[in-house]
Tab-separated table of C-alpha atoms in Angstrom:
chain	number	residue	atom	x	y	z
X	1086	UNK	CA	15.231	-21.713	-25.408
X	1087	UNK	CA	17.301	-18.842	-23.205
X	1088	UNK	CA	20.016	-19.899	-20.969
X	1089	UNK	CA	20.834	-17.428	-17.558
X	1090	UNK	CA	22.765	-15.718	-19.380
X	1091	UNK	CA	21.644	-14.551	-22.157
X	1092	UNK	CA	17.883	-13.704	-20.428
X	1093	UNK	CA	19.821	-11.995	-18.256
X	1094	UNK	CA	21.651	-9.759	-21.431
X	1095	UNK	CA	17.614	-9.678	-22.517
X	1096	UNK	CA	16.506	-7.540	-19.105
X	1097	UNK	CA	19.304	-6.411	-17.765
X	1098	UNK	CA	18.005	-8.175	-14.141
X	1099	UNK	CA	21.717	-10.413	-12.572
X	1100	UNK	CA	21.709	-14.276	-12.312
X	1101	UNK	CA	21.683	-13.924	-9.087
X	1102	UNK	CA	18.643	-12.656	-9.230
X	1103	UNK	CA	17.378	-15.131	-11.621
X	1104	UNK	CA	18.606	-17.927	-9.570
X	1105	UNK	CA	16.734	-16.195	-6.706
X	1106	UNK	CA	13.702	-15.782	-7.957
X	1107	UNK	CA	13.594	-19.238	-9.353
X	1108	UNK	CA	14.692	-20.599	-5.679
X	1109	UNK	CA	11.579	-18.710	-3.687
X	1110	UNK	CA	9.296	-20.106	-5.977
X	1111	UNK	CA	8.736	-16.642	-8.195
X	1112	UNK	CA	9.757	-17.233	-11.738
X	1113	UNK	CA	11.080	-21.282	-12.146
X	1114	UNK	CA	12.819	-21.767	-15.570
X	1115	UNK	CA	10.647	-23.334	-18.550
X	1116	UNK	CA	12.977	-26.634	-18.186
X	1117	UNK	CA	16.089	-27.625	-18.186
X	1118	UNK	CA	19.116	-28.482	-19.856
X	1119	UNK	CA	20.590	-32.622	-19.328
X	1120	UNK	CA	23.373	-30.840	-18.133
X	1121	UNK	CA	21.058	-28.388	-15.444
X	1122	UNK	CA	21.303	-25.675	-16.859
X	1123	UNK	CA	18.081	-23.569	-16.499
X	1124	UNK	CA	16.213	-22.759	-19.788
X	1125	UNK	CA	13.349	-20.399	-20.630
X	1126	UNK	CA	11.407	-19.275	-23.212
X	1127	UNK	CA	9.112	-16.150	-24.543
X	1128	UNK	CA	6.204	-17.155	-22.092
X	1129	UNK	CA	8.563	-17.137	-19.304
X	1130	UNK	CA	9.967	-14.029	-20.608
X	1131	UNK	CA	6.641	-12.297	-20.164
X	1132	UNK	CA	5.867	-13.413	-16.910
X	1133	UNK	CA	9.036	-11.640	-15.695
X	1134	UNK	CA	7.988	-8.652	-17.292
X	1135	UNK	CA	5.229	-8.987	-15.436
X	1136	UNK	CA	6.976	-9.354	-11.991
X	1137	UNK	CA	9.017	-6.265	-12.852
X	1138	UNK	CA	6.365	-3.953	-13.367
X	1139	UNK	CA	5.331	-4.786	-9.611
X	1140	UNK	CA	8.831	-4.515	-8.876
X	1141	UNK	CA	7.970	-0.507	-10.034
X	1142	UNK	CA	6.103	-0.483	-6.944
X	1143	UNK	CA	8.624	-1.906	-4.496
X	1144	UNK	CA	5.190	-5.036	-3.931
X	1145	UNK	CA	6.937	-7.287	-1.610
X	1146	UNK	CA	8.167	-10.668	-3.450
X	1147	UNK	CA	6.280	-12.817	-2.237
X	1148	UNK	CA	2.946	-10.494	-2.564
X	1149	UNK	CA	3.683	-10.863	-6.076
X	1150	UNK	CA	4.168	-14.848	-6.408
X	1151	UNK	CA	0.477	-14.139	-4.286
X	1152	UNK	CA	-0.941	-12.129	-6.838
X	1153	UNK	CA	0.470	-14.086	-10.106
X	1154	UNK	CA	-0.540	-17.340	-8.964
X	1155	UNK	CA	-3.856	-16.703	-8.404
X	1156	UNK	CA	-5.857	-18.960	-10.502
X	1157	UNK	CA	-8.713	-15.956	-10.132
X	1158	UNK	CA	-6.815	-13.280	-11.994
X	1159	UNK	CA	-5.895	-14.893	-15.583
X	1160	UNK	CA	-3.079	-12.928	-17.849
X	1161	UNK	CA	-5.125	-9.561	-18.988
X	1162	UNK	CA	-6.201	-8.823	-15.373
X	1163	UNK	CA	-2.410	-9.123	-14.165
X	1164	UNK	CA	-1.844	-6.387	-16.886
X	1165	UNK	CA	-4.739	-3.825	-16.472
X	1166	UNK	CA	-3.789	-4.377	-12.578
X	1167	UNK	CA	-0.592	-2.954	-13.939
X	1168	UNK	CA	-1.400	-0.488	-16.284
X	1169	UNK	CA	-3.363	1.275	-13.686
X	1170	UNK	CA	-1.021	1.139	-11.140
X	1171	UNK	CA	1.516	2.726	-13.922
X	1172	UNK	CA	-1.163	5.106	-15.362
X	1173	UNK	CA	-1.480	6.768	-11.895
X	1174	UNK	CA	2.351	6.738	-11.292
X	1175	UNK	CA	2.727	8.140	-15.077
X	1176	UNK	CA	0.329	10.916	-13.806
X	1177	UNK	CA	1.874	11.879	-10.753
X	1178	UNK	CA	5.388	12.447	-12.579
X	1179	UNK	CA	3.799	14.510	-15.749
X	1180	UNK	CA	2.120	16.709	-12.789
X	1181	UNK	CA	5.585	17.069	-11.305
X	1182	UNK	CA	7.508	17.425	-14.659
X	1183	UNK	CA	4.685	20.358	-15.350
X	1184	UNK	CA	6.151	22.691	-12.377
X	1185	UNK	CA	9.562	21.647	-13.050
X	1186	UNK	CA	8.917	23.204	-16.672
X	1187	UNK	CA	7.190	26.327	-15.129
X	1188	UNK	CA	9.411	26.883	-12.253
X	1189	UNK	CA	12.224	26.771	-14.747
X	1190	UNK	CA	10.271	29.476	-16.973
X	1191	UNK	CA	9.865	31.304	-14.012
X	1192	UNK	CA	5.780	30.875	-13.983
X	1193	UNK	CA	5.120	28.927	-10.744
X	1194	UNK	CA	6.027	27.315	-7.992
X	1195	UNK	CA	5.615	23.936	-7.593
X	1196	UNK	CA	2.362	22.574	-7.387
X	1197	UNK	CA	1.949	19.032	-5.492
X	1198	UNK	CA	-2.423	19.306	-5.757
X	1199	UNK	CA	-3.713	16.138	-6.369
X	1200	UNK	CA	-7.128	17.266	-5.457
X	1201	UNK	CA	-9.171	20.668	-5.609
X	1202	UNK	CA	-10.635	22.219	-3.256
X	1203	UNK	CA	-14.403	21.178	-4.934
X	1204	UNK	CA	-12.800	17.482	-4.290
X	1205	UNK	CA	-11.432	18.214	-0.879
X	1206	UNK	CA	-15.322	19.739	0.528
X	1207	UNK	CA	-16.264	16.688	-1.068
X	1208	UNK	CA	-14.306	14.628	0.909
X	1209	UNK	CA	-15.371	16.354	4.103
X	1210	UNK	CA	-18.849	16.043	3.822
X	1211	UNK	CA	-18.782	12.093	3.216
X	1212	UNK	CA	-16.358	11.657	6.327
X	1213	UNK	CA	-18.913	13.733	7.719
X	1214	UNK	CA	-22.349	11.727	7.080
X	1215	UNK	CA	-21.024	8.531	7.690
X	1216	UNK	CA	-18.719	9.787	10.880
X	1217	UNK	CA	-20.753	8.583	14.330
X	1218	UNK	CA	-22.883	10.811	15.779
X	1219	UNK	CA	-21.210	11.103	19.163
X	1220	UNK	CA	-18.076	11.554	17.048
X	1221	UNK	CA	-19.347	14.377	15.168
X	1222	UNK	CA	-20.481	16.349	18.597
X	1223	UNK	CA	-17.122	16.182	19.911
X	1224	UNK	CA	-15.466	17.604	17.039
X	1225	UNK	CA	-17.979	20.253	16.536
X	1226	UNK	CA	-16.885	20.347	20.475
X	1227	UNK	CA	-14.081	20.851	19.581
X	1228	UNK	CA	-13.319	23.365	17.134
X	1229	UNK	CA	-16.279	25.242	18.213
X	1230	UNK	CA	-19.400	24.708	14.915
X	1231	UNK	CA	-19.106	22.463	11.919
X	1232	UNK	CA	-17.621	25.144	9.297
X	1233	UNK	CA	-14.379	26.181	11.599
X	1234	UNK	CA	-14.178	22.123	11.783
X	1235	UNK	CA	-14.841	21.827	7.805
X	1236	UNK	CA	-11.839	24.629	7.360
X	1237	UNK	CA	-9.068	23.227	9.507
X	1238	UNK	CA	-9.485	20.277	7.727
X	1239	UNK	CA	-9.400	21.900	4.348
X	1240	UNK	CA	-7.167	23.390	5.276
X	1241	UNK	CA	-4.811	20.634	6.692
X	1242	UNK	CA	-5.960	18.343	3.825
X	1243	UNK	CA	-4.256	20.734	0.934
X	1244	UNK	CA	-0.946	21.485	2.720
X	1245	UNK	CA	2.097	20.402	0.581
X	1246	UNK	CA	2.734	17.719	3.277
X	1247	UNK	CA	-0.618	15.796	2.730
X	1248	UNK	CA	-0.944	16.326	-0.737
X	1249	UNK	CA	2.223	14.315	-1.133
X	1250	UNK	CA	0.887	11.439	1.245
X	1251	UNK	CA	-2.627	11.338	-0.799
X	1252	UNK	CA	-0.576	11.099	-4.195
X	1253	UNK	CA	1.614	8.091	-3.231
X	1254	UNK	CA	-2.433	6.420	-1.751
X	1255	UNK	CA	-3.681	7.584	-5.072
X	1256	UNK	CA	-0.914	5.808	-6.892
X	1257	UNK	CA	-1.718	2.737	-4.645
X	1258	UNK	CA	-5.484	2.459	-5.310
X	1259	UNK	CA	-4.297	2.790	-9.610
X	1260	UNK	CA	-5.738	5.923	-9.597
X	1261	UNK	CA	-7.524	8.794	-8.827
X	1262	UNK	CA	-11.026	7.905	-9.453
X	1263	UNK	CA	-10.565	4.727	-8.014
X	1264	UNK	CA	-9.299	6.528	-4.754
X	1265	UNK	CA	-12.358	8.846	-4.800
X	1266	UNK	CA	-14.706	6.084	-5.117
X	1267	UNK	CA	-13.762	4.037	-2.131
X	1268	UNK	CA	-13.698	7.766	-0.073
X	1269	UNK	CA	-17.087	8.319	-1.235
X	1270	UNK	CA	-18.190	4.657	-0.668
X	1271	UNK	CA	-17.151	4.038	2.863
X	1272	UNK	CA	-17.967	0.530	4.453
X	1273	UNK	CA	-20.574	0.942	6.121
X	1274	UNK	CA	-20.424	1.117	10.416
X	1275	UNK	CA	-21.681	-2.912	10.909
X	1276	UNK	CA	-18.748	-3.612	8.517
X	1277	UNK	CA	-16.118	-1.634	9.916
X	1278	UNK	CA	-16.473	-2.503	13.525
X	1279	UNK	CA	-16.431	-6.504	12.338
X	1280	UNK	CA	-13.011	-4.896	11.146
X	1281	UNK	CA	-12.090	-3.682	13.993
X	1282	UNK	CA	-13.155	-6.622	16.168
X	1283	UNK	CA	-10.543	-8.641	13.955
X	1284	UNK	CA	-7.823	-6.295	13.982
X	1285	UNK	CA	-8.780	-6.740	17.745
X	1286	UNK	CA	-8.331	-9.619	17.999
X	1287	UNK	CA	-5.032	-10.013	16.032
X	1288	UNK	CA	-3.203	-7.738	17.880
X	1289	UNK	CA	-4.164	-9.948	20.706
X	1290	UNK	CA	-2.537	-13.329	19.122
X	1291	UNK	CA	0.892	-11.198	17.757
X	1292	UNK	CA	1.100	-10.055	20.830
X	1293	UNK	CA	0.995	-13.315	22.291
X	1294	UNK	CA	4.008	-14.117	20.989
X	1295	UNK	CA	5.873	-10.849	21.331
X	1296	UNK	CA	8.758	-13.307	22.309
X	1297	UNK	CA	9.188	-14.775	19.362
X	1298	UNK	CA	11.785	-13.578	16.782
X	1299	UNK	CA	9.811	-10.573	14.640
X	1300	UNK	CA	10.949	-12.679	11.474
X	1301	UNK	CA	9.773	-16.269	12.627
X	1302	UNK	CA	6.643	-17.584	10.524
X	1303	UNK	CA	4.918	-17.570	13.487
X	1304	UNK	CA	4.944	-13.390	13.540
X	1305	UNK	CA	4.495	-13.067	10.049
X	1306	UNK	CA	1.697	-15.093	9.501
X	1307	UNK	CA	-0.009	-12.859	11.410
X	1308	UNK	CA	1.360	-9.846	10.193
X	1309	UNK	CA	0.029	-10.733	6.750
X	1310	UNK	CA	-3.255	-11.626	8.706
X	1311	UNK	CA	-3.037	-8.263	9.358
X	1312	UNK	CA	-2.368	-7.108	6.058
X	1313	UNK	CA	-5.026	-8.677	4.016
X	1314	UNK	CA	-7.333	-7.347	6.863
X	1315	UNK	CA	-6.263	-3.669	6.213
X	1316	UNK	CA	-6.316	-4.525	2.730
X	1317	UNK	CA	-10.159	-5.360	3.017
X	1318	UNK	CA	-10.532	-2.458	5.100
X	1319	UNK	CA	-9.183	0.046	3.398
X	1320	UNK	CA	-10.214	-1.600	-0.226
X	1321	UNK	CA	-6.583	-0.732	-1.723
X	1322	UNK	CA	-4.897	-2.916	-3.940
X	1323	UNK	CA	-2.173	-3.609	-2.057
X	1324	UNK	CA	-1.205	-2.544	1.384
X	1325	UNK	CA	2.417	-2.510	1.948
X	1326	UNK	CA	1.844	1.527	2.117
X	1327	UNK	CA	-1.707	1.159	4.327
X	1328	UNK	CA	0.506	-1.082	7.350
X	1329	UNK	CA	3.425	0.542	7.017
X	1330	UNK	CA	2.400	4.599	8.191
X	1331	UNK	CA	0.012	2.039	9.948
X	1332	UNK	CA	3.564	1.667	11.991
X	1333	UNK	CA	4.735	4.741	11.733
X	1334	UNK	CA	1.567	5.324	13.652
X	1335	UNK	CA	1.989	2.799	16.423
X	1336	UNK	CA	5.265	4.354	16.461
X	1337	UNK	CA	4.902	8.224	16.559
X	1338	UNK	CA	1.242	8.878	17.456
X	1339	UNK	CA	1.458	9.392	21.516
X	1340	UNK	CA	-1.899	9.410	21.671
X	1341	UNK	CA	-2.623	5.409	19.925
X	1342	UNK	CA	0.764	4.367	21.661
X	1343	UNK	CA	-0.329	4.951	24.893
X	1344	UNK	CA	-3.673	3.605	24.548
X	1345	UNK	CA	-1.599	0.630	22.965
X	1346	UNK	CA	0.669	0.115	25.855
X	1347	UNK	CA	-2.282	0.333	28.081
X	1348	UNK	CA	-3.965	-2.147	27.129
X	1349	UNK	CA	-1.239	-4.914	25.753
X	1350	UNK	CA	1.116	-4.241	27.687
X	1351	UNK	CA	4.170	-1.621	28.138
X	1352	UNK	CA	6.131	-1.639	24.643
X	1353	UNK	CA	3.651	-3.378	22.786
X	1354	UNK	CA	2.692	-0.864	20.100
X	1355	UNK	CA	6.933	-0.341	19.681
X	1356	UNK	CA	6.506	-4.290	18.981
X	1357	UNK	CA	3.677	-4.323	16.824
X	1358	UNK	CA	5.338	-1.243	14.530
X	1359	UNK	CA	8.448	-3.532	14.237
X	1360	UNK	CA	6.918	-6.521	13.264
X	1361	UNK	CA	5.142	-4.992	10.839
X	1362	UNK	CA	8.013	-3.270	9.390
X	1363	UNK	CA	10.253	-7.242	9.377
X	1364	UNK	CA	7.595	-8.535	7.117
X	1365	UNK	CA	6.877	-5.092	4.439
X	1366	UNK	CA	10.616	-3.358	4.587
């Protein structure tokens, strides 16, 4: 058995952090000595390692606890999930390191490319094929033709800014193949509309509690439900990145901000953004 001090020395995790993990039920000691000291065995050490793997991705502690306490996920399933996430991160870092090496050799500029031209073209065709007819017609009218629209789409998605965003998305989906699988097999229109209605119901519940502290349990429960719905909708393994992007959209996209404020009241968009950030940051 290891004491808190011994476990801290072995893992580099402070005693204060281990005490906190125990307090929230994330990492409890195997047993306690007669004097009340926390003691840990090798099995506990393995759980701590799994927690630290998840923390590499800045996943909230309550989400880590939910995953690790899920009876549907055994040890191997959790480890495979972590391996997929770490592999995606490793591949992204290796691409960046290779680009830096090329720059040092004077051979190349930094390359943040995640998806090549053929993959981006395929993503456009999937989007085009699943988009409601009225939305397709509106987009074609705006750009002048389908080809002009496609050209614009490919230029935007190929930009360094978008490729960086996709790199993070790929990491959270657990790999490029997993992300493309979701992109190429989107939800049916009926299912997507069902999720849209549920999202609207959540926003109504949220605005009804606008007078509450954004860190109150009432608000947090609603945001937790919001995150679950978005996770199902996006089919992501972890919804944090999606929800924080949603918060930024509520705050910075003027068209969406205006529409939300018009439907739910002035300042609603900012309130939604703050509530989401309070939960996930």
